[in-house]
């Protein structure tokens, strides 16, 4: 494990993206998203993803110059063709357009297709909420999750993030609708650690504690039938509103060679009408249950982690750190 | 347990509401919502609620003639003062206005306060989706759910329903963000049955299997920290957008005497762009996991139940059936 200063990471990530042909402002957006994930303790969405992004550009399935073609279908519904652009570049452009519109209309929705992986949804939720808007962010992905009671994957990990202005720091929650991420299962496999029996099925559809077997199987939805219903609803809603692929036909966030055909939906609502700080403080001050050190507000652990890592540096797996340097051209390939 | 023909239930419920001063068209809306819940196997939101509705009218905390004052704040954001009207009357009026607007604008949101309990959210989701719109429905309620890692209730059971046109029958999911409803805990207490240890805490904040003790405690969020984050996000979003009360200050859906100060939010989006039937059929046809008889689509078990009960009659608890008759004035009070 290497521990690297954040400004060094930003500089090298920028160099790597520019070497791949990404214009400087697009590189800034993409690298900020990746570095923020590592800062907040979500390495699965951090610089680990840099090599795939670079490879996809090299393979011609990502156009690093595109920022999406926006088309209003009605005063409050924005259809976006991402033109195979970088996910955060296309998403941020759409969000700027939505916020400008919602300032007047009160609400606006974007439905994005033909764009690349948009990474940690909480990054968008927090930024939009900090600008005074409530936001719901949805994105689909490759089928990795099994329907409740089924043996095979048929639904994406379909995360949802919600950002809300509070009068102080924005509220932000961000969660996949799977019980864990595939990244966490890969991490267990790497460490040869067992996984809990309710996390995943093997390729034959049977429960397994073998993380290696789970990699070719299916992850469980979180919260049983309820989480299944939510994850399926998001799959259907995003596909329906964007025209994106669905279920096992989704490609392009976990490979280097396929055009990415998932969809993203953002709902932006002008707000708030109410200060929420007193209520959040009341929750933070609650007496914790047995086995808990305190009562947490979603998103705040990530913020604490971020502050520490800005000060002390960002821990990166050795392979990731080697790769970042190699892509930036500051060290020979291993 | 009585089994009653649905047309008899509708006739008696209408008589009960009209005797309480509800205009005939408002009575039709309110009774359809209640009877649909009993038809779909959700008795906690069915005619069990009729007596509270009648009492609240008698106590002057519900105005059965009101349908809400609607005020556009921007072209796509409708603020609704429910004027203490019946929940489904105010909600349906708002949804008609939203659908008419979204037909042109693509999207419209309603934020409703000062309205009464709106019952089973899936009823609205299915109706709106059948009209060709995607819809997200949220409603807050009295604090019955504890934050993850806390000992006391601070969050409503905050249900979410999502309706999506599919090309065939609409997709509809509807779930509370609590692991079970308080109604289910009351039902266990009534039957003196134990509850699973992860369902609820007692009044001292300790896990309990005693349903009677759980009635004065707090219900767990579904899916642990993830369901907590969602339920809290809905609490904050609804309060923020509507100006409604929050947390332990919410009243009026479980009592007969307080003005109801929770909020409701509906997001309506014109759609769909895609037929979803093939994907849903593929899920239905999946091989079930061990211990499952089949793979279900959310909402479909309720639809099957509805078809059976339309044919065979609706089972009602004896007390509920007695009460419906008494309120309709067709039988002397017990």
mmCIF file of C-alpha atoms in Angstrom, chain A residues 73-77 79 104-109 111 134-136 138 147-156 160 162 164-165 171 173 175-180 201 205-206 222-223 225-230 232-237 239-249 265 267 269-274 276 279-280 282-283 286-290 292 294-298, chain B residues 73-77 79 104-109 111 134-136 138 147-156 160 162 164-165 171 173 175-180 201 205-206 222-223 225-230 232-237 239-249 265 267 269-274 276 279-280 282-283 286-290 292 294-298:
data_model
loop_
_atom_site.group_PDB
_atom_site.id
_atom_site.type_symbol
_atom_site.label_atom_id
_atom_site.label_comp_id
_atom_site.label_asym_id
_atom_site.label_seq_id
_atom_site.Cartn_x
_atom_site.Cartn_y
_atom_site.Cartn_z
ATOM 1 C CA UNK A 73 -38.304 17.211 -25.114
ATOM 2 C CA UNK A 74 -40.680 19.488 -23.280
ATOM 3 C CA UNK A 75 -39.694 22.349 -21.013
ATOM 4 C CA UNK A 76 -38.460 20.087 -18.199
ATOM 5 C CA UNK A 77 -37.218 16.869 -19.856
ATOM 6 C CA UNK A 79 -32.758 13.874 -23.555
ATOM 7 C CA UNK A 104 -37.198 28.785 -13.301
ATOM 8 C CA UNK A 105 -39.332 25.682 -13.838
ATOM 9 C CA UNK A 106 -38.808 24.250 -10.336
ATOM 10 C CA UNK A 107 -37.954 20.775 -11.709
ATOM 11 C CA UNK A 108 -36.063 19.242 -14.616
ATOM 12 C CA UNK A 109 -35.079 15.673 -15.560
ATOM 13 C CA UNK A 111 -32.231 11.001 -19.423
ATOM 14 C CA UNK A 134 -32.566 18.440 -4.377
ATOM 15 C CA UNK A 135 -31.364 15.706 -6.711
ATOM 16 C CA UNK A 136 -31.995 12.009 -7.349
ATOM 17 C CA UNK A 138 -29.735 6.814 -10.989
ATOM 18 C CA UNK A 147 -33.839 -11.217 -8.740
ATOM 19 C CA UNK A 148 -35.071 -12.308 -5.305
ATOM 20 C CA UNK A 149 -35.624 -16.050 -5.499
ATOM 21 C CA UNK A 150 -33.688 -16.529 -8.774
ATOM 22 C CA UNK A 151 -30.350 -18.195 -9.527
ATOM 23 C CA UNK A 152 -28.745 -15.876 -12.080
ATOM 24 C CA UNK A 153 -27.872 -12.210 -12.435
ATOM 25 C CA UNK A 154 -30.408 -10.169 -14.391
ATOM 26 C CA UNK A 155 -30.253 -6.677 -12.842
ATOM 27 C CA UNK A 156 -27.477 -4.088 -12.502
ATOM 28 C CA UNK A 160 -29.141 5.568 -6.277
ATOM 29 C CA UNK A 162 -29.888 11.545 -3.220
ATOM 30 C CA UNK A 164 -30.575 17.553 -0.360
ATOM 31 C CA UNK A 165 -29.685 21.089 0.757
ATOM 32 C CA UNK A 171 -27.128 15.713 2.964
ATOM 33 C CA UNK A 173 -26.602 9.295 0.445
ATOM 34 C CA UNK A 175 -25.888 3.206 -2.281
ATOM 35 C CA UNK A 176 -25.980 0.321 -4.707
ATOM 36 C CA UNK A 177 -29.121 -1.807 -4.603
ATOM 37 C CA UNK A 178 -26.920 -4.917 -4.256
ATOM 38 C CA UNK A 179 -25.966 -6.150 -0.795
ATOM 39 C CA UNK A 180 -22.293 -5.483 -1.637
ATOM 40 C CA UNK A 201 -24.594 -17.251 -5.497
ATOM 41 C CA UNK A 205 -27.111 -20.438 -8.568
ATOM 42 C CA UNK A 206 -26.291 -21.907 -5.180
ATOM 43 C CA UNK A 222 -29.839 -5.649 -0.459
ATOM 44 C CA UNK A 223 -32.737 -6.093 1.952
ATOM 45 C CA UNK A 225 -37.442 -8.725 -1.753
ATOM 46 C CA UNK A 226 -37.629 -4.990 -1.004
ATOM 47 C CA UNK A 227 -34.181 -4.196 -2.391
ATOM 48 C CA UNK A 228 -34.927 -6.413 -5.400
ATOM 49 C CA UNK A 229 -38.082 -4.400 -6.086
ATOM 50 C CA UNK A 230 -36.139 -1.128 -5.904
ATOM 51 C CA UNK A 232 -35.616 -3.686 -10.667
ATOM 52 C CA UNK A 233 -37.674 -0.467 -10.632
ATOM 53 C CA UNK A 234 -34.505 1.547 -11.291
ATOM 54 C CA UNK A 235 -33.481 -0.805 -14.116
ATOM 55 C CA UNK A 236 -36.899 -0.416 -15.756
ATOM 56 C CA UNK A 237 -37.168 3.330 -15.156
ATOM 57 C CA UNK A 239 -34.135 1.970 -19.552
ATOM 58 C CA UNK A 240 -37.646 3.247 -20.193
ATOM 59 C CA UNK A 241 -36.765 6.948 -19.940
ATOM 60 C CA UNK A 242 -33.431 6.786 -21.782
ATOM 61 C CA UNK A 243 -33.975 3.953 -24.242
ATOM 62 C CA UNK A 244 -30.805 2.321 -22.852
ATOM 63 C CA UNK A 245 -30.147 -1.423 -22.883
ATOM 64 C CA UNK A 246 -31.567 -3.557 -20.073
ATOM 65 C CA UNK A 247 -30.580 -6.603 -18.043
ATOM 66 C CA UNK A 248 -27.943 -8.877 -19.555
ATOM 67 C CA UNK A 249 -27.688 -6.709 -22.675
ATOM 68 C CA UNK A 265 -31.243 9.606 -15.028
ATOM 69 C CA UNK A 267 -34.040 14.453 -11.339
ATOM 70 C CA UNK A 269 -35.802 19.937 -7.993
ATOM 71 C CA UNK A 270 -35.374 23.470 -6.747
ATOM 72 C CA UNK A 271 -35.276 23.598 -2.979
ATOM 73 C CA UNK A 272 -35.213 23.613 -0.045
ATOM 74 C CA UNK A 273 -37.972 25.239 1.899
ATOM 75 C CA UNK A 274 -36.775 24.179 5.289
ATOM 76 C CA UNK A 276 -32.848 20.450 8.302
ATOM 77 C CA UNK A 279 -33.164 17.316 12.945
ATOM 78 C CA UNK A 280 -29.822 15.950 11.711
ATOM 79 C CA UNK A 282 -30.780 15.373 16.946
ATOM 80 C CA UNK A 283 -30.023 12.107 15.137
ATOM 81 C CA UNK A 286 -28.853 9.871 19.801
ATOM 82 C CA UNK A 287 -27.704 7.212 22.229
ATOM 83 C CA UNK A 288 -26.143 4.400 20.180
ATOM 84 C CA UNK A 289 -27.437 0.833 20.323
ATOM 85 C CA UNK A 290 -25.299 -1.953 21.782
ATOM 86 C CA UNK A 292 -22.377 0.860 17.848
ATOM 87 C CA UNK A 294 -22.406 6.392 17.495
ATOM 88 C CA UNK A 295 -25.306 7.154 15.186
ATOM 89 C CA UNK A 296 -24.087 8.151 11.726
ATOM 90 C CA UNK A 297 -25.616 10.380 9.061
ATOM 91 C CA UNK A 298 -25.083 8.866 5.570
ATOM 92 C CA UNK B 73 -44.086 27.571 -8.422
ATOM 93 C CA UNK B 74 -42.389 27.395 -11.759
ATOM 94 C CA UNK B 75 -43.723 25.578 -14.803
ATOM 95 C CA UNK B 76 -43.057 22.092 -13.410
ATOM 96 C CA UNK B 77 -43.343 22.386 -9.602
ATOM 97 C CA UNK B 79 -47.114 23.259 -4.336
ATOM 98 C CA UNK B 104 -46.216 19.085 -22.468
ATOM 99 C CA UNK B 105 -43.256 19.746 -20.153
ATOM 100 C CA UNK B 106 -42.101 16.130 -19.915
ATOM 101 C CA UNK B 107 -41.868 16.259 -16.112
ATOM 102 C CA UNK B 108 -43.751 17.758 -13.180
ATOM 103 C CA UNK B 109 -43.470 17.442 -9.383
ATOM 104 C CA UNK B 111 -45.206 18.770 -3.042
ATOM 105 C CA UNK B 134 -43.471 7.060 -14.962
ATOM 106 C CA UNK B 135 -44.098 8.082 -11.353
ATOM 107 C CA UNK B 136 -42.263 8.112 -8.034
ATOM 108 C CA UNK B 138 -43.221 9.350 -1.481
ATOM 109 C CA UNK B 147 -31.806 5.192 12.618
ATOM 110 C CA UNK B 148 -29.294 2.381 12.039
ATOM 111 C CA UNK B 149 -27.350 1.973 15.287
ATOM 112 C CA UNK B 150 -29.796 4.014 17.402
ATOM 113 C CA UNK B 151 -32.255 3.022 20.135
ATOM 114 C CA UNK B 152 -35.320 5.133 19.423
ATOM 115 C CA UNK B 153 -37.650 5.880 16.528
ATOM 116 C CA UNK B 154 -36.852 9.064 14.642
ATOM 117 C CA UNK B 155 -37.928 8.349 11.041
ATOM 118 C CA UNK B 156 -41.268 7.504 9.432
ATOM 119 C CA UNK B 160 -41.842 4.652 -1.822
ATOM 120 C CA UNK B 162 -42.693 3.497 -8.417
ATOM 121 C CA UNK B 164 -43.666 2.492 -14.959
ATOM 122 C CA UNK B 165 -45.514 1.883 -18.229
ATOM 123 C CA UNK B 171 -44.938 -2.241 -13.442
ATOM 124 C CA UNK B 173 -43.563 -1.571 -6.703
ATOM 125 C CA UNK B 175 -42.555 -0.715 -0.127
ATOM 126 C CA UNK B 176 -42.041 0.875 3.248
ATOM 127 C CA UNK B 177 -38.418 1.599 4.194
ATOM 128 C CA UNK B 178 -39.000 -0.239 7.487
ATOM 129 C CA UNK B 179 -38.307 -3.991 7.676
ATOM 130 C CA UNK B 180 -42.015 -4.552 8.466
ATOM 131 C CA UNK B 201 -36.447 -2.685 19.615
ATOM 132 C CA UNK B 205 -33.890 0.388 22.768
ATOM 133 C CA UNK B 206 -33.011 -3.287 23.144
ATOM 134 C CA UNK B 222 -35.039 -2.626 5.979
ATOM 135 C CA UNK B 223 -31.636 -3.708 4.694
ATOM 136 C CA UNK B 225 -27.596 0.925 6.930
ATOM 137 C CA UNK B 226 -28.717 1.110 3.279
ATOM 138 C CA UNK B 227 -32.439 1.136 4.063
ATOM 139 C CA UNK B 228 -31.787 3.644 6.859
ATOM 140 C CA UNK B 229 -30.046 5.957 4.374
ATOM 141 C CA UNK B 230 -32.988 5.715 1.969
ATOM 142 C CA UNK B 232 -33.816 9.203 6.040
ATOM 143 C CA UNK B 233 -33.314 10.674 2.552
ATOM 144 C CA UNK B 234 -37.069 10.408 1.902
ATOM 145 C CA UNK B 235 -37.849 12.020 5.288
ATOM 146 C CA UNK B 236 -35.518 14.940 4.498
ATOM 147 C CA UNK B 237 -36.602 15.323 0.869
ATOM 148 C CA UNK B 239 -39.977 17.727 4.491
ATOM 149 C CA UNK B 240 -37.639 19.976 2.540
ATOM 150 C CA UNK B 241 -39.799 20.180 -0.572
ATOM 151 C CA UNK B 242 -43.170 20.444 1.178
ATOM 152 C CA UNK B 243 -42.296 22.277 4.386
ATOM 153 C CA UNK B 244 -43.988 19.418 6.288
ATOM 154 C CA UNK B 245 -43.069 18.392 9.838
ATOM 155 C CA UNK B 246 -40.170 15.999 10.351
ATOM 156 C CA UNK B 247 -39.196 13.151 12.666
ATOM 157 C CA UNK B 248 -41.023 12.976 15.991
ATOM 158 C CA UNK B 249 -43.028 16.110 15.198
ATOM 159 C CA UNK B 265 -44.206 14.149 -3.025
ATOM 160 C CA UNK B 267 -42.639 13.002 -9.441
ATOM 161 C CA UNK B 269 -42.304 11.894 -15.996
ATOM 162 C CA UNK B 270 -43.719 11.374 -19.443
ATOM 163 C CA UNK B 271 -42.773 8.014 -20.853
ATOM 164 C CA UNK B 272 -41.946 5.370 -21.816
ATOM 165 C CA UNK B 273 -39.641 5.070 -24.764
ATOM 166 C CA UNK B 274 -39.274 1.338 -24.623
ATOM 167 C CA UNK B 276 -40.301 -3.697 -21.178
ATOM 168 C CA UNK B 279 -37.401 -8.390 -20.075
ATOM 169 C CA UNK B 280 -40.125 -8.917 -17.452
ATOM 170 C CA UNK B 282 -37.516 -13.333 -19.025
ATOM 171 C CA UNK B 283 -37.408 -12.699 -15.252
ATOM 172 C CA UNK B 286 -36.149 -17.816 -14.533
ATOM 173 C CA UNK B 287 -35.377 -21.009 -12.669
ATOM 174 C CA UNK B 288 -36.200 -20.395 -8.999
ATOM 175 C CA UNK B 289 -33.606 -20.759 -6.249
ATOM 176 C CA UNK B 290 -33.916 -23.490 -3.626
ATOM 177 C CA UNK B 292 -38.735 -20.581 -3.926
ATOM 178 C CA UNK B 294 -41.022 -19.065 -8.742
ATOM 179 C CA UNK B 295 -39.489 -15.697 -9.482
ATOM 180 C CA UNK B 296 -41.958 -12.880 -8.817
ATOM 181 C CA UNK B 297 -42.332 -9.423 -10.340
ATOM 182 C CA UNK B 298 -43.200 -6.841 -7.633
#
